[in-house]
């Protein structure tokens, strides 16, 4: 929880010292009362400038689920904002370097980040326009050292490259966004759990993907679209309906590129593959210790903040063009068939979950899918208006409002109750636990790992090659359980 009273107690004046008692006897209580009131704001200024010396976050571990359920849902203080309580994440999920950060401090930075990233989405057409202008053979040939490019390709092959290079450049630009979001969430916003970091990446990355579909390619920029809609409010649907159908060829090429390049890239895991290849070519296995070899073969984590928006982007594209240009549907079906094969193999054999997030990503993914459906419905209404339809827009007009209403219903019925354990279920689980007792209470689960004493286990320099893989798998399994 976040308790501002605890954080502000550091560095306070000790009013019980001998000098203070002497001044009290002299009748200067009023003077020292003023100093005590001034001490709180001074502590706040010091904490802002140099960081907190005391943490405002703490963990309380209970031995039964009923107490936890009641403590999380009940108001623990009559003063608003003094104590914020929530279910603790998995201990492996905690980012301990950020655990001491106060809620007010982190919330302020989150607001700042949202404003900056929102402005970036509004101006997203600027870097994409630059890519479309530079990603062609003529522009590349003007770069020093690349003049030979114009002589290599000509005719149909040159036309193919000129149409394909902007797609590759855009995919590379989109792929660079998640590392930026992760760096900001970890180092600037100082979020306290890995799941919270990945959750923020998922939401921000999705809206940039949405901006890429409905802003960059279709309308140039949000500012231009808003200006045109404000000048002619009755043409809001027609603006979308006129621009979207003209770029279906681009998105067919985009989805094909994800099939032929994106999915194989995920299947190959190029980063770990290059690392292992370089290690083999340099014969480093001969000098690596057993602990270093285990580090090289450690499981690859699944970044849900990156993977969910990539799939949601294709879903939004299919929603948008399913009725306008059905020719894109076979391409979408081919993508999801290939993605099913690739991700099934990766999830079973390659990716490994290093922490338990409690299913926090699934409701957000479902919600963003419906957001894409609303955008597609609005686009279809605009397309029917553009085609001078009368009854069709009237029939379709309630659909976006109905979808938004169902989003609220799903949140009320499923998402909000799913964040907490019901008291009925907690009582049932406690009864089962009493009937089948497990190991005793562990009081170091939520203690910072560096502060928990551990028995050092010496490892041999190398183990025989015959049991090399078994040893490493065993060590990885223990690391996952602990």
CSV table of C-alpha atoms in Angstrom, one decimal:
chain,number,residue,atom,x,y,z
A,1,UNK,CA,0.0,0.0,0.0
A,2,UNK,CA,1.0,3.7,-0.2
A,3,UNK,CA,1.1,5.5,3.1
A,4,UNK,CA,2.2,9.1,2.8
A,5,UNK,CA,2.4,9.4,6.6
A,6,UNK,CA,5.1,6.8,6.7
A,7,UNK,CA,7.1,8.4,3.9
A,8,UNK,CA,7.0,11.8,5.5
A,9,UNK,CA,8.3,10.6,8.8
A,10,UNK,CA,11.9,10.4,7.6
A,11,UNK,CA,14.1,13.3,8.8
A,12,UNK,CA,11.6,14.8,11.3
A,13,UNK,CA,12.7,16.8,14.2
A,14,UNK,CA,13.1,14.9,17.5
A,15,UNK,CA,11.0,17.0,19.9
A,16,UNK,CA,12.0,14.8,22.8
A,17,UNK,CA,15.7,15.8,22.8
A,18,UNK,CA,17.2,17.6,25.8
A,19,UNK,CA,17.4,21.0,24.1
A,20,UNK,CA,13.8,20.8,22.9
A,21,UNK,CA,12.6,20.0,26.4
A,22,UNK,CA,14.5,23.0,27.7
A,23,UNK,CA,12.8,25.3,25.2
A,24,UNK,CA,9.5,23.7,26.0
A,25,UNK,CA,9.9,24.7,29.7
A,26,UNK,CA,10.7,28.2,28.5
A,27,UNK,CA,7.2,28.3,26.8
A,28,UNK,CA,8.3,28.0,23.2
A,29,UNK,CA,5.9,25.2,22.3
A,30,UNK,CA,4.2,27.3,19.7
A,31,UNK,CA,7.5,27.9,18.0
A,32,UNK,CA,8.3,24.2,17.8
A,33,UNK,CA,4.8,23.4,16.7
A,34,UNK,CA,5.3,25.6,13.7
A,35,UNK,CA,8.6,23.9,12.9
A,36,UNK,CA,6.9,20.5,13.1
A,37,UNK,CA,4.2,21.7,10.6
A,38,UNK,CA,6.9,23.0,8.3
A,39,UNK,CA,8.8,19.8,8.4
A,40,UNK,CA,6.2,17.8,6.3
A,41,UNK,CA,6.5,20.1,3.2
A,42,UNK,CA,10.3,20.2,3.5
A,43,UNK,CA,10.4,16.4,3.5
A,44,UNK,CA,8.3,16.4,0.4
A,45,UNK,CA,10.7,18.8,-1.4
A,46,UNK,CA,13.7,16.7,-0.3
A,47,UNK,CA,12.0,13.5,-1.5
A,48,UNK,CA,11.3,15.1,-4.9
A,49,UNK,CA,14.8,16.3,-5.4
A,50,UNK,CA,16.9,13.4,-4.1
A,51,UNK,CA,14.4,10.5,-3.9
A,52,UNK,CA,12.8,8.9,-0.9
A,53,UNK,CA,14.9,7.4,1.8
A,54,UNK,CA,12.0,5.4,3.2
A,55,UNK,CA,9.6,3.3,1.1
A,56,UNK,CA,5.9,4.0,0.9
A,57,UNK,CA,5.2,0.4,-0.3
A,58,UNK,CA,4.9,-2.7,1.8
A,59,UNK,CA,3.7,-6.3,1.6
A,60,UNK,CA,1.6,-8.1,4.2
A,61,UNK,CA,1.3,-11.9,3.9
A,62,UNK,CA,-1.6,-13.7,5.5
A,63,UNK,CA,-2.0,-17.4,6.2
A,64,UNK,CA,-5.6,-17.7,4.9
A,65,UNK,CA,-7.5,-16.4,1.8
A,66,UNK,CA,-10.5,-15.1,3.7
A,67,UNK,CA,-8.5,-12.5,5.5
A,68,UNK,CA,-6.8,-11.4,2.2
A,69,UNK,CA,-10.2,-11.1,0.4
A,70,UNK,CA,-11.7,-9.0,3.2
A,71,UNK,CA,-8.6,-6.8,3.6
A,72,UNK,CA,-8.5,-6.0,-0.2
A,73,UNK,CA,-12.1,-5.1,-0.6
A,74,UNK,CA,-12.8,-3.3,2.7
A,75,UNK,CA,-11.8,0.4,3.3
A,76,UNK,CA,-9.0,0.3,5.9
A,77,UNK,CA,-8.9,4.0,6.6
A,78,UNK,CA,-11.5,6.7,6.9
A,79,UNK,CA,-9.1,9.2,5.3
A,80,UNK,CA,-9.2,9.2,1.5
A,81,UNK,CA,-5.9,8.6,-0.2
A,82,UNK,CA,-3.9,7.7,2.8
A,83,UNK,CA,-3.8,3.9,2.3
A,84,UNK,CA,-4.2,2.2,-1.1
A,85,UNK,CA,-4.5,-1.6,-0.9
A,86,UNK,CA,-4.5,-4.1,-3.7
A,87,UNK,CA,-3.7,-7.8,-4.3
A,88,UNK,CA,0.1,-8.3,-4.4
A,89,UNK,CA,1.5,-9.6,-7.7
A,90,UNK,CA,3.5,-12.8,-7.9
A,91,UNK,CA,6.8,-12.3,-6.0
A,92,UNK,CA,8.7,-13.2,-9.3
A,93,UNK,CA,6.7,-10.4,-11.0
A,94,UNK,CA,7.9,-7.6,-8.7
A,95,UNK,CA,10.5,-5.2,-10.1
A,96,UNK,CA,12.4,-4.7,-6.8
A,97,UNK,CA,14.4,-1.7,-8.1
A,98,UNK,CA,11.1,0.2,-8.4
A,99,UNK,CA,9.2,-1.2,-5.4
A,100,UNK,CA,10.0,1.8,-3.2
A,101,UNK,CA,8.5,4.4,-5.6
A,102,UNK,CA,5.5,6.2,-4.2
A,103,UNK,CA,2.2,6.0,-6.0
A,104,UNK,CA,1.7,9.8,-6.4
A,105,UNK,CA,5.2,10.2,-7.9
A,106,UNK,CA,4.7,7.3,-10.3
A,107,UNK,CA,1.2,8.4,-11.3
A,108,UNK,CA,2.4,11.9,-12.2
A,109,UNK,CA,5.0,10.5,-14.6
A,110,UNK,CA,2.4,8.1,-16.1
A,111,UNK,CA,0.2,11.1,-17.0
A,112,UNK,CA,3.2,12.9,-18.6
A,113,UNK,CA,4.0,9.8,-20.6
A,114,UNK,CA,0.5,9.4,-21.8
A,115,UNK,CA,0.4,13.0,-23.1
A,116,UNK,CA,3.7,12.6,-24.9
A,117,UNK,CA,2.8,9.2,-26.5
A,118,UNK,CA,-0.7,10.6,-27.4
A,119,UNK,CA,0.9,13.5,-29.2
A,120,UNK,CA,3.2,10.9,-30.9
A,121,UNK,CA,0.1,9.1,-32.2
A,122,UNK,CA,-1.4,12.3,-33.5
A,123,UNK,CA,1.8,13.1,-35.4
A,124,UNK,CA,2.4,9.4,-36.3
A,125,UNK,CA,2.1,10.3,-40.0
A,126,UNK,CA,5.4,12.4,-39.9
A,127,UNK,CA,7.9,9.5,-39.6
A,128,UNK,CA,5.8,7.2,-41.8
A,129,UNK,CA,5.6,9.9,-44.5
A,130,UNK,CA,9.4,10.2,-44.3
A,131,UNK,CA,9.7,6.4,-44.7
A,132,UNK,CA,7.5,6.4,-47.7
A,133,UNK,CA,9.5,9.3,-49.2
A,134,UNK,CA,12.9,7.7,-48.6
A,135,UNK,CA,12.2,4.0,-49.0
A,136,UNK,CA,12.6,3.8,-52.7
A,137,UNK,CA,15.6,3.1,-55.0
A,138,UNK,CA,15.9,6.7,-56.2
A,139,UNK,CA,16.2,8.2,-52.7
A,140,UNK,CA,18.5,5.4,-51.6
A,141,UNK,CA,20.8,6.0,-54.5
A,142,UNK,CA,21.4,9.6,-53.3
A,143,UNK,CA,22.9,8.4,-50.0
A,144,UNK,CA,26.7,8.4,-50.2
A,145,UNK,CA,28.0,4.9,-50.8
A,146,UNK,CA,24.6,3.6,-52.2
A,147,UNK,CA,24.8,5.0,-55.7
A,148,UNK,CA,25.1,1.5,-57.1
A,149,UNK,CA,21.5,0.7,-56.0
A,150,UNK,CA,20.0,2.4,-59.1
A,151,UNK,CA,22.0,0.3,-61.4
A,152,UNK,CA,21.2,-3.1,-59.8
A,153,UNK,CA,17.4,-3.1,-60.3
A,154,UNK,CA,15.3,-2.0,-63.3
A,155,UNK,CA,12.0,-2.6,-64.9
A,156,UNK,CA,9.5,-4.8,-63.0
A,157,UNK,CA,12.0,-5.8,-60.3
A,158,UNK,CA,12.6,-2.1,-59.5
A,159,UNK,CA,8.9,-1.5,-59.3
A,160,UNK,CA,8.6,-4.5,-57.0
A,161,UNK,CA,11.3,-3.1,-54.7
A,162,UNK,CA,9.8,0.4,-54.7
A,163,UNK,CA,6.5,-1.0,-53.5
A,164,UNK,CA,8.0,-3.4,-51.0
A,165,UNK,CA,10.6,-1.2,-49.3
A,166,UNK,CA,8.1,1.1,-47.6
A,167,UNK,CA,6.3,-1.9,-46.1
A,168,UNK,CA,9.6,-3.2,-44.7
A,169,UNK,CA,10.5,0.2,-43.4
A,170,UNK,CA,7.1,0.6,-41.7
A,171,UNK,CA,7.4,-2.9,-40.1
A,172,UNK,CA,10.8,-2.0,-38.8
A,173,UNK,CA,9.5,1.3,-37.4
A,174,UNK,CA,6.6,-0.5,-35.7
A,175,UNK,CA,8.9,-3.1,-34.3
A,176,UNK,CA,11.0,-0.5,-32.6
A,177,UNK,CA,8.1,0.9,-30.5
A,178,UNK,CA,7.8,-1.9,-27.9
A,179,UNK,CA,11.5,-1.5,-26.6
A,180,UNK,CA,10.9,2.2,-26.3
A,181,UNK,CA,7.6,1.7,-24.4
A,182,UNK,CA,9.4,-0.9,-22.1
A,183,UNK,CA,12.3,1.4,-21.4
A,184,UNK,CA,10.0,4.3,-20.5
A,185,UNK,CA,7.7,2.2,-18.3
A,186,UNK,CA,10.7,0.7,-16.4
A,187,UNK,CA,13.1,3.6,-16.1
A,188,UNK,CA,10.9,6.7,-16.2
A,189,UNK,CA,7.5,5.7,-14.9
A,190,UNK,CA,9.1,3.2,-12.5
A,191,UNK,CA,6.3,0.7,-12.6
A,192,UNK,CA,6.5,-2.0,-9.9
A,193,UNK,CA,5.8,-5.2,-11.7
A,194,UNK,CA,6.7,-6.9,-15.0
A,195,UNK,CA,3.0,-7.6,-15.8
A,196,UNK,CA,2.2,-3.9,-15.3
A,197,UNK,CA,5.0,-2.9,-17.7
A,198,UNK,CA,3.9,-5.4,-20.3
A,199,UNK,CA,0.3,-4.3,-19.8
A,200,UNK,CA,1.2,-0.7,-20.5
A,201,UNK,CA,3.1,-1.8,-23.6
A,202,UNK,CA,0.1,-3.7,-24.9
A,203,UNK,CA,-2.3,-0.7,-24.6
A,204,UNK,CA,0.1,1.9,-26.1
A,205,UNK,CA,1.3,-0.4,-28.8
A,206,UNK,CA,-2.3,-1.2,-29.9
A,207,UNK,CA,-3.3,2.4,-30.3
A,208,UNK,CA,-0.2,3.1,-32.4
A,209,UNK,CA,-1.1,0.1,-34.5
A,210,UNK,CA,-4.7,1.5,-34.8
A,211,UNK,CA,-3.3,4.9,-35.8
A,212,UNK,CA,-1.2,3.2,-38.4
A,213,UNK,CA,-4.3,1.7,-40.0
A,214,UNK,CA,-6.8,4.6,-39.8
A,215,UNK,CA,-4.6,7.6,-39.8
A,216,UNK,CA,-1.3,7.2,-41.6
A,217,UNK,CA,-2.4,5.3,-44.6
A,218,UNK,CA,-6.0,6.5,-44.9
A,219,UNK,CA,-6.2,10.1,-43.8
A,220,UNK,CA,-2.7,11.5,-43.6
A,221,UNK,CA,-2.9,12.6,-40.0
A,222,UNK,CA,-5.3,13.0,-37.2
A,223,UNK,CA,-5.0,16.8,-37.3
A,224,UNK,CA,-6.0,16.9,-41.0
A,225,UNK,CA,-8.9,14.5,-40.4
A,226,UNK,CA,-10.2,16.5,-37.4
A,227,UNK,CA,-9.9,19.8,-39.3
A,228,UNK,CA,-11.9,18.4,-42.2
A,229,UNK,CA,-14.5,16.9,-39.9
A,230,UNK,CA,-14.9,20.1,-37.9
A,231,UNK,CA,-15.4,22.1,-41.1
A,232,UNK,CA,-17.9,19.5,-42.4
A,233,UNK,CA,-19.3,17.5,-39.5
A,234,UNK,CA,-21.9,15.8,-41.7
A,235,UNK,CA,-19.0,14.3,-43.8
A,236,UNK,CA,-17.3,12.5,-40.9
A,237,UNK,CA,-18.4,9.0,-42.1
A,238,UNK,CA,-17.7,9.8,-45.7
A,239,UNK,CA,-14.1,10.8,-45.0
A,240,UNK,CA,-13.4,7.3,-43.6
A,241,UNK,CA,-15.5,5.6,-46.3
A,242,UNK,CA,-13.7,7.4,-49.1
A,243,UNK,CA,-10.1,6.8,-47.9
A,244,UNK,CA,-10.1,3.3,-46.5
A,245,UNK,CA,-11.1,1.2,-49.6
A,246,UNK,CA,-8.3,2.7,-51.7
A,247,UNK,CA,-5.5,1.2,-49.7
A,248,UNK,CA,-6.6,-2.5,-49.5
A,249,UNK,CA,-3.6,-3.4,-51.8
A,250,UNK,CA,-1.2,-2.0,-49.3
A,251,UNK,CA,-2.6,-4.0,-46.4
A,252,UNK,CA,-2.7,-7.2,-48.5
A,253,UNK,CA,1.1,-6.7,-49.0
A,254,UNK,CA,1.5,-5.8,-45.3
A,255,UNK,CA,-0.2,-9.1,-44.1
A,256,UNK,CA,1.8,-11.1,-46.7
A,257,UNK,CA,5.0,-9.6,-45.4
A,258,UNK,CA,4.1,-10.6,-41.9
A,259,UNK,CA,3.4,-14.2,-43.2
A,260,UNK,CA,6.6,-14.5,-45.2
A,261,UNK,CA,9.0,-12.5,-42.9
A,262,UNK,CA,7.4,-11.8,-39.5
A,263,UNK,CA,6.4,-15.3,-38.6
A,264,UNK,CA,9.6,-16.9,-39.8
A,265,UNK,CA,11.5,-14.3,-37.7
A,266,UNK,CA,9.5,-15.4,-34.6
A,267,UNK,CA,10.1,-19.0,-35.4
A,268,UNK,CA,13.8,-18.7,-35.8
A,269,UNK,CA,14.3,-16.5,-32.8
A,270,UNK,CA,17.1,-14.6,-34.6
A,271,UNK,CA,18.5,-12.9,-31.5
A,272,UNK,CA,19.3,-16.1,-29.5
A,273,UNK,CA,20.2,-17.9,-32.7
A,274,UNK,CA,22.9,-15.3,-33.6
A,275,UNK,CA,24.2,-15.4,-30.1
A,276,UNK,CA,24.5,-19.1,-30.0
A,277,UNK,CA,26.0,-19.2,-33.5
A,278,UNK,CA,28.7,-16.7,-32.6
A,279,UNK,CA,29.4,-18.6,-29.4
A,280,UNK,CA,29.9,-21.8,-31.4
A,281,UNK,CA,32.0,-20.2,-34.1
A,282,UNK,CA,34.3,-18.7,-31.5
A,283,UNK,CA,34.6,-22.0,-29.6
A,284,UNK,CA,33.6,-20.3,-26.4
A,285,UNK,CA,32.0,-23.5,-25.0
A,286,UNK,CA,35.5,-24.7,-24.1
A,287,UNK,CA,36.1,-21.8,-21.7
A,288,UNK,CA,32.6,-21.3,-20.4
A,289,UNK,CA,31.7,-22.5,-16.9
A,290,UNK,CA,28.6,-24.6,-16.2
A,291,UNK,CA,26.8,-21.6,-14.8
A,292,UNK,CA,27.6,-19.5,-17.9
A,293,UNK,CA,26.3,-22.3,-20.2
A,294,UNK,CA,23.1,-22.5,-18.1
A,295,UNK,CA,22.7,-18.8,-18.6
A,296,UNK,CA,23.0,-19.2,-22.4
A,297,UNK,CA,20.3,-21.9,-22.5
A,298,UNK,CA,17.9,-20.2,-20.2
A,299,UNK,CA,14.2,-20.0,-21.4
A,300,UNK,CA,13.1,-17.2,-23.6
A,301,UNK,CA,10.3,-15.1,-22.0
A,302,UNK,CA,7.1,-14.4,-23.8
A,303,UNK,CA,6.5,-10.6,-24.2
A,304,UNK,CA,2.7,-10.4,-24.3
A,305,UNK,CA,2.9,-6.6,-24.6
A,306,UNK,CA,4.4,-7.1,-28.0
A,307,UNK,CA,2.7,-10.2,-29.3
A,308,UNK,CA,-1.0,-9.3,-28.5
A,309,UNK,CA,-1.0,-6.0,-30.5
A,310,UNK,CA,0.6,-7.8,-33.5
A,311,UNK,CA,-2.3,-10.2,-33.7
A,312,UNK,CA,-4.8,-7.5,-32.9
A,313,UNK,CA,-3.5,-5.4,-35.8
A,314,UNK,CA,-4.3,-8.2,-38.3
A,315,UNK,CA,-7.7,-8.7,-36.7
A,316,UNK,CA,-8.5,-4.9,-37.1
A,317,UNK,CA,-7.5,-5.0,-40.7
A,318,UNK,CA,-9.7,-8.0,-41.4
A,319,UNK,CA,-12.6,-6.4,-39.5
A,320,UNK,CA,-12.2,-3.2,-41.6
A,321,UNK,CA,-12.0,-4.8,-45.1
A,322,UNK,CA,-14.1,-8.0,-44.6
A,323,UNK,CA,-17.2,-6.3,-46.2
A,324,UNK,CA,-15.5,-3.6,-48.2
A,325,UNK,CA,-12.9,-5.7,-50.0
A,326,UNK,CA,-13.4,-9.4,-49.2
A,327,UNK,CA,-10.3,-10.3,-51.3
A,328,UNK,CA,-8.3,-9.7,-48.2
A,329,UNK,CA,-10.0,-12.5,-46.2
A,330,UNK,CA,-8.0,-15.4,-47.7
A,331,UNK,CA,-4.8,-13.6,-46.9
A,332,UNK,CA,-6.0,-13.1,-43.3
A,333,UNK,CA,-7.0,-16.8,-43.0
A,334,UNK,CA,-3.6,-17.8,-44.3
A,335,UNK,CA,-1.9,-15.6,-41.7
A,336,UNK,CA,-3.8,-17.0,-38.8
A,337,UNK,CA,-3.3,-20.5,-39.9
A,338,UNK,CA,0.5,-19.9,-40.1
A,339,UNK,CA,0.4,-18.0,-36.8
A,340,UNK,CA,-1.4,-20.9,-35.1
A,341,UNK,CA,1.4,-23.3,-36.2
A,342,UNK,CA,4.2,-21.0,-35.2
A,343,UNK,CA,2.9,-19.8,-31.9
A,344,UNK,CA,1.8,-23.3,-30.8
A,345,UNK,CA,5.3,-24.6,-31.3
A,346,UNK,CA,6.9,-21.6,-29.6
A,347,UNK,CA,4.6,-21.7,-26.6
A,348,UNK,CA,5.1,-25.4,-26.1
A,349,UNK,CA,8.8,-25.6,-26.7
A,350,UNK,CA,10.5,-22.2,-26.7
A,351,UNK,CA,8.7,-19.5,-24.6
A,352,UNK,CA,8.6,-19.8,-20.9
A,353,UNK,CA,6.6,-17.8,-18.3
A,354,UNK,CA,8.9,-16.4,-15.7
A,355,UNK,CA,6.0,-15.1,-13.5
A,356,UNK,CA,2.3,-15.5,-13.0
A,357,UNK,CA,0.2,-12.4,-14.0
A,358,UNK,CA,-3.2,-13.8,-13.0
A,359,UNK,CA,-4.7,-13.4,-16.6
A,360,UNK,CA,-4.5,-9.6,-16.5
A,361,UNK,CA,-3.8,-9.4,-20.3
A,362,UNK,CA,-6.8,-11.3,-21.6
A,363,UNK,CA,-9.6,-8.8,-20.7
A,364,UNK,CA,-7.5,-6.0,-22.3
A,365,UNK,CA,-7.0,-8.0,-25.4
A,366,UNK,CA,-10.7,-8.7,-25.7
A,367,UNK,CA,-11.5,-5.0,-25.1
A,368,UNK,CA,-9.1,-3.9,-27.8
A,369,UNK,CA,-10.6,-6.4,-30.2
A,370,UNK,CA,-14.0,-4.7,-29.7
A,371,UNK,CA,-12.4,-1.3,-30.1
A,372,UNK,CA,-11.2,-2.4,-33.5
A,373,UNK,CA,-14.7,-3.7,-34.3
A,374,UNK,CA,-16.2,-0.3,-33.5
A,375,UNK,CA,-13.7,1.4,-35.8
A,376,UNK,CA,-14.5,-1.1,-38.6
A,377,UNK,CA,-18.3,-0.5,-38.1
A,378,UNK,CA,-17.8,3.3,-38.3
A,379,UNK,CA,-15.8,2.8,-41.5
A,380,UNK,CA,-18.5,0.6,-43.0
A,381,UNK,CA,-21.1,3.2,-42.2
A,382,UNK,CA,-19.0,5.8,-44.0
A,383,UNK,CA,-18.6,3.5,-47.0
A,384,UNK,CA,-22.3,3.0,-47.4
A,385,UNK,CA,-22.9,6.8,-47.0
A,386,UNK,CA,-20.3,7.4,-49.7
A,387,UNK,CA,-22.1,4.9,-52.0
A,388,UNK,CA,-25.3,7.0,-51.5
A,389,UNK,CA,-27.0,4.4,-49.5
A,390,UNK,CA,-30.0,5.4,-47.3
A,391,UNK,CA,-31.4,2.4,-45.5
A,392,UNK,CA,-28.0,0.7,-45.1
A,393,UNK,CA,-26.5,3.5,-42.9
A,394,UNK,CA,-29.7,3.7,-40.8
A,395,UNK,CA,-29.6,-0.1,-40.1
A,396,UNK,CA,-25.8,0.0,-39.4
A,397,UNK,CA,-25.9,3.1,-37.2
A,398,UNK,CA,-26.8,1.4,-33.9
A,399,UNK,CA,-24.0,-1.2,-34.2
A,400,UNK,CA,-21.2,1.0,-32.8
A,401,UNK,CA,-23.3,2.1,-29.8
A,402,UNK,CA,-24.4,-1.5,-29.2
A,403,UNK,CA,-20.8,-2.7,-29.2
A,404,UNK,CA,-19.7,0.0,-26.8
A,405,UNK,CA,-22.5,-0.9,-24.5
A,406,UNK,CA,-21.5,-4.5,-24.6
A,407,UNK,CA,-17.9,-3.5,-23.7
A,408,UNK,CA,-19.2,-1.9,-20.5
A,409,UNK,CA,-21.3,-4.9,-19.8
A,410,UNK,CA,-18.4,-7.3,-20.2
A,411,UNK,CA,-16.3,-5.2,-17.9
A,412,UNK,CA,-19.0,-5.1,-15.2
A,413,UNK,CA,-19.8,-8.8,-15.4
A,414,UNK,CA,-16.4,-10.4,-16.0
A,415,UNK,CA,-13.4,-8.1,-15.8
A,416,UNK,CA,-14.1,-6.3,-12.6
A,417,UNK,CA,-15.2,-9.4,-10.6
A,418,UNK,CA,-12.3,-11.3,-12.0
A,419,UNK,CA,-9.8,-8.9,-10.3
A,420,UNK,CA,-10.7,-10.2,-6.9
A,421,UNK,CA,-11.3,-13.6,-5.2
A,422,UNK,CA,-14.9,-13.9,-4.0
A,423,UNK,CA,-15.5,-14.5,-0.3
A,424,UNK,CA,-17.4,-17.7,-1.1
A,425,UNK,CA,-14.5,-19.1,-3.1
A,426,UNK,CA,-12.0,-18.0,-0.5
A,427,UNK,CA,-13.8,-19.9,2.3
A,428,UNK,CA,-14.0,-23.0,0.1
A,429,UNK,CA,-10.3,-22.9,-0.7
A,430,UNK,CA,-9.4,-22.4,2.9
A,431,UNK,CA,-11.4,-25.5,3.8
A,432,UNK,CA,-9.6,-27.5,1.2
A,433,UNK,CA,-6.3,-26.2,2.4
A,434,UNK,CA,-7.1,-27.3,6.0
A,435,UNK,CA,-8.0,-30.8,4.8
A,436,UNK,CA,-4.8,-31.1,2.8
A,437,UNK,CA,-2.2,-29.0,4.6
A,438,UNK,CA,1.0,-28.2,2.7
A,439,UNK,CA,4.3,-26.9,3.8
A,440,UNK,CA,4.6,-24.2,6.5
A,441,UNK,CA,4.4,-20.5,6.2
A,442,UNK,CA,7.2,-18.8,4.2
A,443,UNK,CA,8.0,-15.4,5.6
A,444,UNK,CA,10.5,-14.5,2.9
A,445,UNK,CA,8.3,-14.7,-0.1
A,446,UNK,CA,8.0,-10.9,-0.5
A,447,UNK,CA,11.4,-10.0,0.9
A,448,UNK,CA,13.8,-8.5,-1.6
A,449,UNK,CA,15.9,-11.4,-2.9
A,450,UNK,CA,19.2,-9.7,-2.2
A,451,UNK,CA,18.2,-9.5,1.5
A,452,UNK,CA,17.3,-13.1,1.8
A,453,UNK,CA,20.3,-15.3,3.0
A,454,UNK,CA,20.9,-18.2,0.8
A,455,UNK,CA,23.1,-21.3,1.0
A,456,UNK,CA,25.7,-21.0,-1.7
A,457,UNK,CA,25.9,-24.1,-3.8
A,458,UNK,CA,29.2,-24.7,-5.5
A,459,UNK,CA,29.0,-25.9,-9.1
A,460,UNK,CA,31.7,-27.9,-10.9
A,461,UNK,CA,33.5,-26.1,-13.6
A,462,UNK,CA,32.0,-28.4,-16.3
A,463,UNK,CA,29.9,-31.5,-16.3
A,464,UNK,CA,30.2,-34.4,-18.6
A,465,UNK,CA,28.6,-33.9,-22.1
A,466,UNK,CA,26.3,-36.8,-21.6
A,467,UNK,CA,24.3,-35.1,-18.8
A,468,UNK,CA,24.8,-31.5,-20.0
A,469,UNK,CA,21.3,-31.0,-21.4
A,470,UNK,CA,19.7,-32.8,-18.5
A,471,UNK,CA,21.5,-30.7,-16.0
A,472,UNK,CA,20.6,-27.4,-17.7
A,473,UNK,CA,17.0,-28.4,-18.0
A,474,UNK,CA,16.9,-29.4,-14.3
A,475,UNK,CA,18.4,-26.1,-13.3
A,476,UNK,CA,16.0,-24.1,-15.4
A,477,UNK,CA,13.0,-26.0,-14.0
A,478,UNK,CA,14.1,-25.3,-10.4
A,479,UNK,CA,14.5,-21.6,-11.3
A,480,UNK,CA,10.9,-21.5,-12.7
A,481,UNK,CA,9.5,-23.1,-9.6
A,482,UNK,CA,11.3,-21.0,-7.1
